[in-house]
Tab-separated table of C-alpha atoms in Angstrom:
chain	number	residue	atom	x	y	z
D	1	UNK	CA	-12.249	-44.365	10.304
D	2	UNK	CA	-8.912	-45.641	11.554
D	3	UNK	CA	-8.357	-49.394	11.622
D	4	UNK	CA	-5.216	-50.269	13.515
D	5	UNK	CA	-4.450	-53.838	14.410
D	6	UNK	CA	-1.720	-56.323	15.242
D	7	UNK	CA	-2.750	-59.747	13.926
D	8	UNK	CA	-1.395	-63.229	14.275
D	9	UNK	CA	-3.092	-64.703	11.210
D	10	UNK	CA	-2.660	-64.038	7.507
D	11	UNK	CA	-4.024	-60.645	6.488
D	12	UNK	CA	-7.017	-60.785	4.182
D	13	UNK	CA	-6.583	-58.098	1.532
D	14	UNK	CA	-10.212	-58.356	0.433
D	15	UNK	CA	-11.241	-57.493	3.960
D	16	UNK	CA	-9.004	-54.411	3.827
D	17	UNK	CA	-10.798	-53.298	0.675
D	18	UNK	CA	-14.101	-53.599	2.469
D	19	UNK	CA	-12.792	-51.390	5.277
D	20	UNK	CA	-11.748	-48.757	2.756
D	21	UNK	CA	-14.930	-48.715	0.758
D	22	UNK	CA	-16.791	-45.428	0.747
D	23	UNK	CA	-19.196	-44.024	-1.805
D	24	UNK	CA	-17.553	-40.601	-1.646
D	25	UNK	CA	-14.059	-41.874	-2.323
D	26	UNK	CA	-12.597	-42.107	-5.791
D	27	UNK	CA	-9.320	-43.574	-4.648
D	28	UNK	CA	-8.055	-46.240	-2.340
D	29	UNK	CA	-4.399	-47.006	-2.050
D	30	UNK	CA	-3.161	-50.238	-0.509
D	31	UNK	CA	0.449	-51.004	0.328
D	32	UNK	CA	1.260	-54.620	1.085
D	33	UNK	CA	4.642	-55.442	2.541
D	34	UNK	CA	5.585	-59.066	1.915
D	35	UNK	CA	8.461	-61.136	3.165
D	36	UNK	CA	11.357	-61.743	0.778
D	37	UNK	CA	12.825	-65.180	0.322
D	38	UNK	CA	16.497	-64.229	0.323
D	39	UNK	CA	19.006	-62.092	2.136
D	40	UNK	CA	22.657	-61.835	1.089
D	41	UNK	CA	22.536	-65.126	-0.737
D	42	UNK	CA	20.943	-66.950	2.160
D	43	UNK	CA	17.571	-68.534	1.634
D	44	UNK	CA	14.980	-67.165	4.026
D	45	UNK	CA	12.453	-69.672	5.243
D	46	UNK	CA	10.300	-67.429	7.384
D	47	UNK	CA	10.298	-64.298	9.485
D	48	UNK	CA	9.490	-64.057	13.153
D	49	UNK	CA	7.874	-60.807	14.203
D	50	UNK	CA	7.495	-59.518	17.696
D	51	UNK	CA	6.144	-56.258	19.017
D	52	UNK	CA	5.830	-54.111	22.091
D	53	UNK	CA	2.112	-54.484	21.519
D	54	UNK	CA	0.658	-51.672	23.580
D	55	UNK	CA	3.199	-49.125	22.423
D	56	UNK	CA	3.067	-50.320	18.823
D	57	UNK	CA	-0.682	-49.723	18.723
D	58	UNK	CA	-0.186	-46.336	20.319
D	59	UNK	CA	2.403	-45.370	17.712
D	60	UNK	CA	0.231	-46.690	14.868
D	61	UNK	CA	-2.632	-44.550	16.115
D	62	UNK	CA	-0.278	-41.575	16.239
D	63	UNK	CA	0.573	-42.217	12.585
D	64	UNK	CA	-3.150	-42.089	11.785
D	65	UNK	CA	-3.405	-38.744	13.559
D	66	UNK	CA	-0.411	-37.447	11.630
D	67	UNK	CA	-1.940	-38.569	8.354
D	68	UNK	CA	-5.226	-36.882	9.110
D	69	UNK	CA	-3.557	-33.606	9.994
D	70	UNK	CA	-1.457	-33.743	6.826
D	71	UNK	CA	-4.227	-34.939	4.513
D	72	UNK	CA	-7.554	-33.892	6.054
D	73	UNK	CA	-9.522	-35.374	3.121
D	74	UNK	CA	-8.610	-38.964	4.014
D	75	UNK	CA	-11.642	-41.110	4.679
D	76	UNK	CA	-10.451	-44.454	6.015
D	77	UNK	CA	-7.024	-45.509	7.154
D	78	UNK	CA	-5.969	-49.110	7.734
D	79	UNK	CA	-2.714	-50.157	9.374
D	80	UNK	CA	-2.465	-53.889	9.968
D	81	UNK	CA	0.742	-55.579	11.042
D	82	UNK	CA	1.187	-59.284	11.363
D	83	UNK	CA	3.116	-60.813	14.268
D	84	UNK	CA	4.555	-64.232	14.939
D	85	UNK	CA	5.955	-66.408	12.199
D	86	UNK	CA	5.265	-65.179	8.689
D	87	UNK	CA	6.207	-67.534	5.835
D	88	UNK	CA	7.902	-65.971	2.819
D	89	UNK	CA	5.725	-64.253	0.236
D	90	UNK	CA	3.001	-63.526	2.750
D	91	UNK	CA	1.935	-60.077	3.786
D	92	UNK	CA	3.555	-58.821	6.974
D	93	UNK	CA	2.141	-55.339	6.833
D	94	UNK	CA	-0.747	-53.649	5.063
D	95	UNK	CA	-1.267	-49.920	4.995
D	96	UNK	CA	-4.231	-48.534	3.126
D	97	UNK	CA	-6.126	-45.299	2.792
D	98	UNK	CA	-9.115	-44.047	0.884
D	99	UNK	CA	-9.821	-40.476	-0.146
D	100	UNK	CA	-11.943	-38.568	-2.687
D	101	UNK	CA	-8.896	-38.035	-4.922
D	102	UNK	CA	-5.908	-40.224	-5.558
D	103	UNK	CA	-3.023	-37.992	-4.507
D	104	UNK	CA	-3.979	-37.955	-0.813
D	105	UNK	CA	-4.405	-41.721	-0.758
D	106	UNK	CA	-1.124	-42.408	-2.542
D	107	UNK	CA	0.975	-39.903	-0.620
D	108	UNK	CA	-0.417	-40.750	2.779
D	109	UNK	CA	0.234	-44.468	2.371
D	110	UNK	CA	3.822	-43.846	1.381
D	111	UNK	CA	4.315	-41.512	4.325
D	112	UNK	CA	2.700	-43.989	6.698
D	113	UNK	CA	4.929	-46.935	5.806
D	114	UNK	CA	8.023	-44.758	6.310
D	115	UNK	CA	6.700	-43.671	9.683
D	116	UNK	CA	5.872	-47.238	10.649
D	117	UNK	CA	9.397	-48.374	9.857
D	118	UNK	CA	10.775	-45.441	11.812
D	119	UNK	CA	8.843	-45.503	15.055
D	120	UNK	CA	6.513	-48.446	15.587
D	121	UNK	CA	8.221	-50.872	17.999
D	122	UNK	CA	8.077	-54.072	15.979
D	123	UNK	CA	11.042	-56.313	15.232
D	124	UNK	CA	11.649	-59.167	12.816
D	125	UNK	CA	14.127	-61.939	12.780
D	126	UNK	CA	14.996	-63.738	9.589
D	127	UNK	CA	15.174	-67.486	9.837
D	128	UNK	CA	17.385	-68.984	7.162
D	129	UNK	CA	17.559	-72.340	5.498
D	130	UNK	CA	20.404	-74.599	6.602
D	131	UNK	CA	22.765	-73.812	9.449
D	132	UNK	CA	22.835	-70.014	9.078
D	133	UNK	CA	22.225	-68.261	12.361
D	134	UNK	CA	19.012	-66.261	12.324
D	135	UNK	CA	19.380	-62.520	12.489
D	136	UNK	CA	17.493	-59.554	13.910
D	137	UNK	CA	16.879	-57.067	11.151
D	138	UNK	CA	17.273	-53.293	11.453
D	139	UNK	CA	15.311	-50.747	9.443
D	140	UNK	CA	17.560	-48.008	8.177
D	141	UNK	CA	14.745	-45.596	9.021
D	142	UNK	CA	14.588	-46.803	12.620
D	143	UNK	CA	14.553	-44.250	15.382
D	144	UNK	CA	18.042	-44.030	16.903
D	145	UNK	CA	19.365	-42.668	20.146
D	146	UNK	CA	20.320	-39.042	19.965
D	147	UNK	CA	23.177	-37.591	21.876
D	148	UNK	CA	23.032	-33.874	22.046
D	149	UNK	CA	26.223	-32.018	22.782
D	150	UNK	CA	24.837	-30.819	26.057
D	151	UNK	CA	24.767	-34.430	27.208
D	152	UNK	CA	28.356	-33.846	28.182
D	153	UNK	CA	28.475	-32.902	31.795
D	154	UNK	CA	30.520	-29.725	31.800
D	155	UNK	CA	29.953	-29.166	35.487
D	156	UNK	CA	31.868	-32.348	36.208
D	157	UNK	CA	35.089	-30.992	34.799
D	158	UNK	CA	35.619	-27.447	35.881
D	159	UNK	CA	37.819	-25.470	33.596
D	160	UNK	CA	40.229	-23.066	35.149
D	161	UNK	CA	40.778	-19.887	33.254
D	162	UNK	CA	44.092	-18.483	34.158
D	163	UNK	CA	43.879	-14.798	34.725
D	164	UNK	CA	47.151	-13.921	33.238
D	165	UNK	CA	48.413	-10.415	32.932
D	166	UNK	CA	51.827	-11.509	31.720
D	167	UNK	CA	51.072	-11.249	28.014
D	168	UNK	CA	53.658	-8.928	26.572
D	169	UNK	CA	51.993	-5.691	25.636
D	170	UNK	CA	53.514	-5.834	22.193
D	171	UNK	CA	51.476	-8.949	21.477
D	172	UNK	CA	48.202	-7.341	22.388
D	173	UNK	CA	46.867	-5.315	19.542
D	174	UNK	CA	43.617	-4.184	21.069
D	175	UNK	CA	41.981	-4.386	24.430
D	176	UNK	CA	38.231	-4.131	24.025
D	177	UNK	CA	35.077	-5.622	25.418
D	178	UNK	CA	33.034	-8.286	23.653
D	179	UNK	CA	30.561	-5.907	22.051
D	180	UNK	CA	33.312	-3.839	20.536
D	181	UNK	CA	35.132	-6.928	19.331
D	182	UNK	CA	31.965	-8.264	17.726
D	183	UNK	CA	31.400	-4.932	16.047
D	184	UNK	CA	34.917	-4.945	14.671
D	185	UNK	CA	34.652	-8.482	13.402
D	186	UNK	CA	31.354	-7.695	11.732
D	187	UNK	CA	32.872	-4.633	10.193
D	188	UNK	CA	35.831	-6.665	8.989
D	189	UNK	CA	33.630	-9.338	7.442
D	190	UNK	CA	31.408	-6.776	5.730
D	191	UNK	CA	34.408	-4.969	4.422
D	192	UNK	CA	35.921	-8.178	3.086
D	193	UNK	CA	32.651	-9.057	1.399
D	194	UNK	CA	32.439	-5.664	-0.251
D	195	UNK	CA	36.024	-5.939	-1.366
D	196	UNK	CA	35.466	-9.356	-2.912
D	197	UNK	CA	32.294	-8.177	-4.596
D	198	UNK	CA	33.929	-5.138	-6.066
D	199	UNK	CA	36.922	-7.116	-7.254
D	200	UNK	CA	34.717	-9.697	-8.871
D	201	UNK	CA	33.428	-6.898	-11.038
D	202	UNK	CA	36.654	-5.014	-11.466
D	203	UNK	CA	38.765	-8.041	-12.376
D	204	UNK	CA	36.959	-8.567	-15.637
D	205	UNK	CA	36.769	-5.022	-16.753
D	206	UNK	CA	39.176	-3.454	-19.151
D	207	UNK	CA	39.543	-0.102	-17.546
D	208	UNK	CA	39.641	1.349	-14.120
D	209	UNK	CA	36.296	1.506	-12.514
D	210	UNK	CA	34.894	4.892	-12.065
D	211	UNK	CA	33.279	4.850	-8.704
D	212	UNK	CA	30.582	7.196	-9.989
D	213	UNK	CA	29.212	4.513	-12.255
D	214	UNK	CA	26.691	2.251	-10.674
D	215	UNK	CA	28.097	-1.271	-10.849
D	216	UNK	CA	25.154	-2.986	-9.315
D	217	UNK	CA	23.843	-4.389	-12.587
D	218	UNK	CA	27.089	-4.940	-14.408
D	219	UNK	CA	28.147	-8.467	-15.116
D	220	UNK	CA	31.776	-9.308	-14.770
D	221	UNK	CA	31.832	-11.737	-17.684
D	222	UNK	CA	30.203	-9.516	-20.252
D	223	UNK	CA	32.640	-6.755	-19.551
D	224	UNK	CA	35.731	-8.802	-20.092
D	225	UNK	CA	37.664	-7.846	-23.170
D	226	UNK	CA	38.236	-9.800	-26.311
D	227	UNK	CA	41.664	-9.151	-27.699
D	228	UNK	CA	43.034	-10.747	-30.789
D	229	UNK	CA	46.491	-11.949	-29.991
D	230	UNK	CA	49.216	-9.914	-31.576
D	231	UNK	CA	50.336	-11.109	-35.024
D	232	UNK	CA	47.845	-13.885	-34.878
D	233	UNK	CA	46.213	-15.031	-38.067
D	234	UNK	CA	43.939	-17.308	-36.233
D	235	UNK	CA	40.287	-16.708	-36.844
D	236	UNK	CA	39.579	-17.548	-33.240
D	237	UNK	CA	39.408	-14.668	-30.929
D	238	UNK	CA	41.425	-14.838	-27.793
D	239	UNK	CA	39.712	-13.864	-24.678
D	240	UNK	CA	41.828	-12.120	-22.157
D	241	UNK	CA	41.191	-10.465	-18.941
D	242	UNK	CA	42.813	-7.138	-18.644
D	243	UNK	CA	43.905	-7.195	-15.092
D	244	UNK	CA	45.164	-3.724	-14.659
D	245	UNK	CA	43.086	-3.176	-11.607
D	246	UNK	CA	43.119	-6.559	-9.943
D	247	UNK	CA	43.915	-6.989	-6.326
D	248	UNK	CA	47.648	-7.039	-7.055
D	249	UNK	CA	47.474	-3.539	-8.416
D	250	UNK	CA	45.202	-2.178	-5.779
D	251	UNK	CA	46.645	0.627	-3.889
D	252	UNK	CA	47.412	-1.120	-0.692
D	253	UNK	CA	48.797	1.785	1.227
D	254	UNK	CA	46.320	3.173	3.656
D	255	UNK	CA	45.827	6.876	3.942
D	256	UNK	CA	47.527	7.635	7.232
D	257	UNK	CA	47.170	11.315	6.982
D	258	UNK	CA	43.426	11.155	6.696
D	259	UNK	CA	43.267	8.679	9.543
D	260	UNK	CA	45.466	10.811	11.667
D	261	UNK	CA	43.450	13.894	10.905
D	262	UNK	CA	40.340	12.049	11.898
D	263	UNK	CA	41.897	10.877	15.108
D	264	UNK	CA	43.112	14.340	15.870
D	265	UNK	CA	39.734	15.749	15.003
D	266	UNK	CA	41.397	18.660	13.306
D	267	UNK	CA	39.512	20.666	10.732
D	268	UNK	CA	41.990	23.148	9.586
D	269	UNK	CA	41.525	26.845	9.260
D	270	UNK	CA	38.900	27.418	11.880
D	271	UNK	CA	39.617	29.786	14.699
D	272	UNK	CA	37.424	28.162	17.257
D	273	UNK	CA	38.727	29.458	20.610
D	274	UNK	CA	38.366	26.043	22.205
D	275	UNK	CA	40.394	24.569	19.414
D	276	UNK	CA	43.043	27.163	19.976
D	277	UNK	CA	42.952	26.368	23.633
D	278	UNK	CA	43.487	22.738	22.922
D	279	UNK	CA	46.480	23.578	20.822
D	280	UNK	CA	48.005	25.625	23.523
D	281	UNK	CA	47.333	23.210	26.314
D	282	UNK	CA	49.227	19.941	26.488
D	283	UNK	CA	47.364	18.129	23.763
D	284	UNK	CA	44.967	15.896	25.672
D	285	UNK	CA	43.582	14.255	22.564
D	286	UNK	CA	47.022	13.285	21.373
D	287	UNK	CA	47.718	11.960	24.823
D	288	UNK	CA	44.583	9.875	24.674
D	289	UNK	CA	45.620	8.462	21.309
D	290	UNK	CA	49.062	7.694	22.624
D	291	UNK	CA	47.765	5.880	25.643
D	292	UNK	CA	45.294	3.990	23.436
D	293	UNK	CA	48.150	2.897	21.244
D	294	UNK	CA	50.277	1.926	24.188
D	295	UNK	CA	52.909	4.555	23.455
D	296	UNK	CA	54.939	6.027	26.247
D	297	UNK	CA	55.503	9.674	25.687
D	298	UNK	CA	56.978	12.668	27.247
D	299	UNK	CA	54.809	15.766	27.155
D	300	UNK	CA	57.882	17.893	26.658
D	301	UNK	CA	58.627	16.117	23.425
D	302	UNK	CA	58.196	17.878	20.138
D	303	UNK	CA	54.633	17.413	18.904
D	304	UNK	CA	55.839	16.297	15.463
D	305	UNK	CA	58.002	13.568	16.869
D	306	UNK	CA	55.015	12.443	18.894
D	307	UNK	CA	52.865	12.337	15.773
D	308	UNK	CA	55.656	10.491	14.034
D	309	UNK	CA	55.550	7.892	16.790
D	310	UNK	CA	51.830	7.523	16.356
D	311	UNK	CA	52.301	7.110	12.626
D	312	UNK	CA	54.915	4.446	13.170
D	313	UNK	CA	52.600	2.690	15.519
D	314	UNK	CA	49.807	2.756	12.929
D	315	UNK	CA	52.193	1.350	10.345
D	316	UNK	CA	53.227	-1.387	12.685
D	317	UNK	CA	49.623	-2.281	13.466
D	318	UNK	CA	48.799	-2.350	9.808
D	319	UNK	CA	51.698	-4.613	9.082
D	320	UNK	CA	50.353	-6.988	11.690
D	321	UNK	CA	46.790	-6.745	10.436
D	322	UNK	CA	46.357	-5.081	7.055
D	323	UNK	CA	42.652	-4.689	7.722
D	324	UNK	CA	43.222	-2.510	10.709
D	325	UNK	CA	42.346	0.607	8.810
D	326	UNK	CA	38.978	-0.787	7.855
D	327	UNK	CA	37.805	-0.752	11.419
D	328	UNK	CA	37.250	2.917	10.998
D	329	UNK	CA	34.626	2.097	8.346
D	330	UNK	CA	35.801	4.556	5.746
D	331	UNK	CA	33.856	4.912	2.538
D	332	UNK	CA	36.110	4.153	-0.425
D	333	UNK	CA	35.378	7.557	-1.943
D	334	UNK	CA	36.930	9.248	1.034
D	335	UNK	CA	40.262	7.663	0.213
D	336	UNK	CA	41.294	10.626	-1.872
D	337	UNK	CA	43.909	12.751	-0.295
D	338	UNK	CA	42.604	15.753	1.515
D	339	UNK	CA	44.277	19.032	0.725
D	340	UNK	CA	47.580	19.229	2.591
D	341	UNK	CA	47.226	20.604	6.011
D	342	UNK	CA	48.564	24.110	6.358
D	343	UNK	CA	49.808	25.335	9.638
D	344	UNK	CA	49.418	29.039	9.691
D	345	UNK	CA	50.601	31.337	12.363
D	346	UNK	CA	48.058	33.955	12.949
D	347	UNK	CA	48.907	37.315	14.380
D	348	UNK	CA	46.386	38.873	16.702
D	349	UNK	CA	45.598	42.489	17.359
D	350	UNK	CA	45.320	43.689	20.954
D	351	UNK	CA	41.477	43.827	20.997
D	352	UNK	CA	41.333	40.338	19.515
D	353	UNK	CA	43.690	39.080	22.198
D	354	UNK	CA	41.703	40.653	25.024
D	355	UNK	CA	38.488	39.198	23.552
D	356	UNK	CA	40.218	35.855	23.401
D	357	UNK	CA	41.408	36.101	27.006
D	358	UNK	CA	37.879	37.062	28.010
D	359	UNK	CA	36.541	33.986	26.261
D	360	UNK	CA	39.031	31.763	28.054
D	361	UNK	CA	37.974	33.263	31.361
D	362	UNK	CA	34.318	32.681	30.610
D	363	UNK	CA	34.996	29.188	29.485
D	364	UNK	CA	37.278	28.409	32.388
D	365	UNK	CA	34.842	25.881	33.799
D	366	UNK	CA	35.322	23.842	30.639
D	367	UNK	CA	39.007	23.527	31.143
F	1	UNK	CA	24.924	-43.267	40.649
F	2	UNK	CA	21.789	-44.087	42.594
F	3	UNK	CA	23.528	-43.670	45.902
F	4	UNK	CA	21.743	-40.449	46.682
F	5	UNK	CA	18.094	-39.579	46.444
F	6	UNK	CA	15.050	-41.829	46.573
F	7	UNK	CA	14.693	-44.866	44.306
F	8	UNK	CA	11.600	-46.532	42.874
F	9	UNK	CA	10.976	-49.969	41.480
F	10	UNK	CA	10.013	-50.028	37.790
F	11	UNK	CA	9.193	-52.676	35.209
F	12	UNK	CA	11.688	-53.202	32.414
F	13	UNK	CA	10.671	-54.824	29.148
F	14	UNK	CA	13.103	-56.324	26.680
F	15	UNK	CA	12.575	-56.949	23.016
F	16	UNK	CA	14.323	-58.655	20.125
F	17	UNK	CA	18.118	-58.675	20.551
F	18	UNK	CA	17.953	-57.091	24.001
F	19	UNK	CA	15.521	-59.777	25.138
F	20	UNK	CA	17.930	-62.466	23.973
F	21	UNK	CA	20.913	-60.817	25.676
F	22	UNK	CA	19.065	-60.179	28.919
F	23	UNK	CA	17.681	-63.680	28.763
F	24	UNK	CA	14.261	-62.521	29.875
F	25	UNK	CA	11.360	-60.585	28.375
F	26	UNK	CA	10.773	-58.566	31.553
F	27	UNK	CA	12.327	-57.682	34.843
F	28	UNK	CA	12.130	-55.167	37.641
F	29	UNK	CA	14.792	-52.734	38.636
F	30	UNK	CA	15.346	-49.945	41.152
F	31	UNK	CA	16.020	-46.589	39.558
F	32	UNK	CA	16.439	-43.088	41.005
F	33	UNK	CA	13.303	-40.973	40.766
F	34	UNK	CA	15.251	-38.438	38.767
F	35	UNK	CA	17.998	-39.451	36.373
F	36	UNK	CA	19.328	-38.419	32.987
F	37	UNK	CA	18.523	-40.793	30.152
F	38	UNK	CA	22.179	-41.522	29.456
F	39	UNK	CA	22.848	-42.479	33.088
F	40	UNK	CA	19.719	-44.598	33.056
F	41	UNK	CA	20.869	-46.337	29.896
F	42	UNK	CA	24.281	-47.026	31.443
F	43	UNK	CA	22.603	-48.449	34.526
F	44	UNK	CA	20.403	-50.797	32.497
F	45	UNK	CA	23.147	-51.794	30.087
F	46	UNK	CA	25.499	-52.858	32.861
F	47	UNK	CA	22.754	-54.529	34.875
F	48	UNK	CA	21.477	-56.666	32.010
F	49	UNK	CA	24.632	-57.248	29.971
F	50	UNK	CA	23.647	-55.225	26.927
F	51	UNK	CA	27.040	-53.627	26.315
F	52	UNK	CA	27.359	-55.062	22.811
F	53	UNK	CA	24.283	-53.144	21.608
F	54	UNK	CA	24.491	-50.153	23.946
F	55	UNK	CA	24.969	-47.506	21.252
F	56	UNK	CA	21.900	-48.595	19.312
F	57	UNK	CA	19.428	-48.788	22.153
F	58	UNK	CA	16.659	-46.342	22.703
F	59	UNK	CA	14.489	-46.276	25.781
F	60	UNK	CA	10.752	-45.895	26.084
F	61	UNK	CA	9.231	-44.679	29.309
F	62	UNK	CA	5.535	-45.504	29.757
F	63	UNK	CA	5.291	-46.215	26.018
F	64	UNK	CA	6.907	-42.981	24.874
F	65	UNK	CA	10.349	-42.767	23.393
F	66	UNK	CA	12.969	-40.877	25.327
F	67	UNK	CA	14.169	-38.978	22.300
F	68	UNK	CA	17.299	-37.449	23.679
F	69	UNK	CA	19.804	-39.085	25.973
F	70	UNK	CA	20.456	-35.785	27.689
F	71	UNK	CA	16.830	-35.562	28.811
F	72	UNK	CA	16.044	-36.017	32.452
F	73	UNK	CA	13.571	-38.760	33.292
F	74	UNK	CA	11.292	-38.711	36.343
F	75	UNK	CA	10.058	-42.058	37.658
F	76	UNK	CA	7.148	-43.159	39.776
F	77	UNK	CA	6.753	-46.546	41.394
F	78	UNK	CA	5.542	-49.094	38.855
F	79	UNK	CA	6.469	-47.146	35.727
F	80	UNK	CA	7.226	-49.112	32.606
F	81	UNK	CA	10.544	-48.909	30.848
F	82	UNK	CA	11.225	-50.589	27.529
F	83	UNK	CA	14.594	-51.292	26.000
F	84	UNK	CA	14.206	-50.822	22.279
F	85	UNK	CA	16.845	-52.078	19.859
F	86	UNK	CA	16.746	-50.762	16.264
F	87	UNK	CA	13.279	-51.358	14.847
F	88	UNK	CA	12.605	-53.691	11.953
F	89	UNK	CA	8.858	-53.604	11.481
F	90	UNK	CA	7.263	-53.603	8.048
């Protein structure tokens, strides 16, 4: 049973015990809050309690409900709070619970007094000896006003976004939508994480890491090297980290050629007629790359000087953001140089040429 | 702030420090039927001279705390509002 009460007279602890008594309960826990006789060196004569009675009772009953949902084994719960003037050393609050076993009784009482101090609308004023002005107390647990960020009325101050197209093109590295930008950022973060992880391992290892070896269960510390200092007679071993492959020594140069090949989509040595066609036509893919990279070009220009321009542009972008290359999500193993690209001039026989022309005619709708 | 929309008359209860500052345990006040808690608090604070404790006050509407000042409160005639300074029970 729940016994919840606000009382104006001294609380009788023996009576509380009677309320708790139950043959099936092996434990009753009683917390008695009493008034202290001093505060910051001032002698307290008495305390004056007041409450928002109806709400206080409501909140105390809510605490009982909370306790029963948290500790279903509880038998009786008592929450008594005294109001009015309470002389020092007398009980101002009593919280008690009985249960078959002690842990529920002990824990629930402790929880309940915290809750009471937090949310039951009761106040006390300390009345001091002498001329000290009496003071309203504040529980540190007390419920406080919350101000969520959305309390700010954004609608009241409209924010004008200036649609400016005057940003110099050279300052704009990429123009993409949100989804693409998010993808790139994610990619960048993942890449950074991987890099840090791998370096954490590599830094403490004596030799270059062979990427074939699984590093997942290696521990950086155990693989550091112990080197006795040169000409040292000391019996102590000197621990050194052989940093031949730390970040400083990492090959920082990106592999442009591979990137470029990827962009160009060229797989050398295949005589796909469409590929040949693309080579012969003004190179639309290269044009697309150029426009993507904000390069102005002349179609009459030598293709190698155009590629050179693209390369320069890549270099420039990388100098602005060294991580640029990682947006392409290359696996580290693919960093090895591909075999140099060979440009072969093929000579065709007449039947081959006519077959080729036939193919172009058939595929004319693709063009 | 209550220039537009209907208003209702509600009871206001004061406790502890707020009761001393307002100089009364209860009063009545006209409030808009729909108002955000922070606007309501501002209205009550300026009406009853509670500026010195404004930031520590919490309101209770019909015996329930208004947990968040950004909440919107809907009033009916005769509702009960309580101005609750920091609690010190126990």
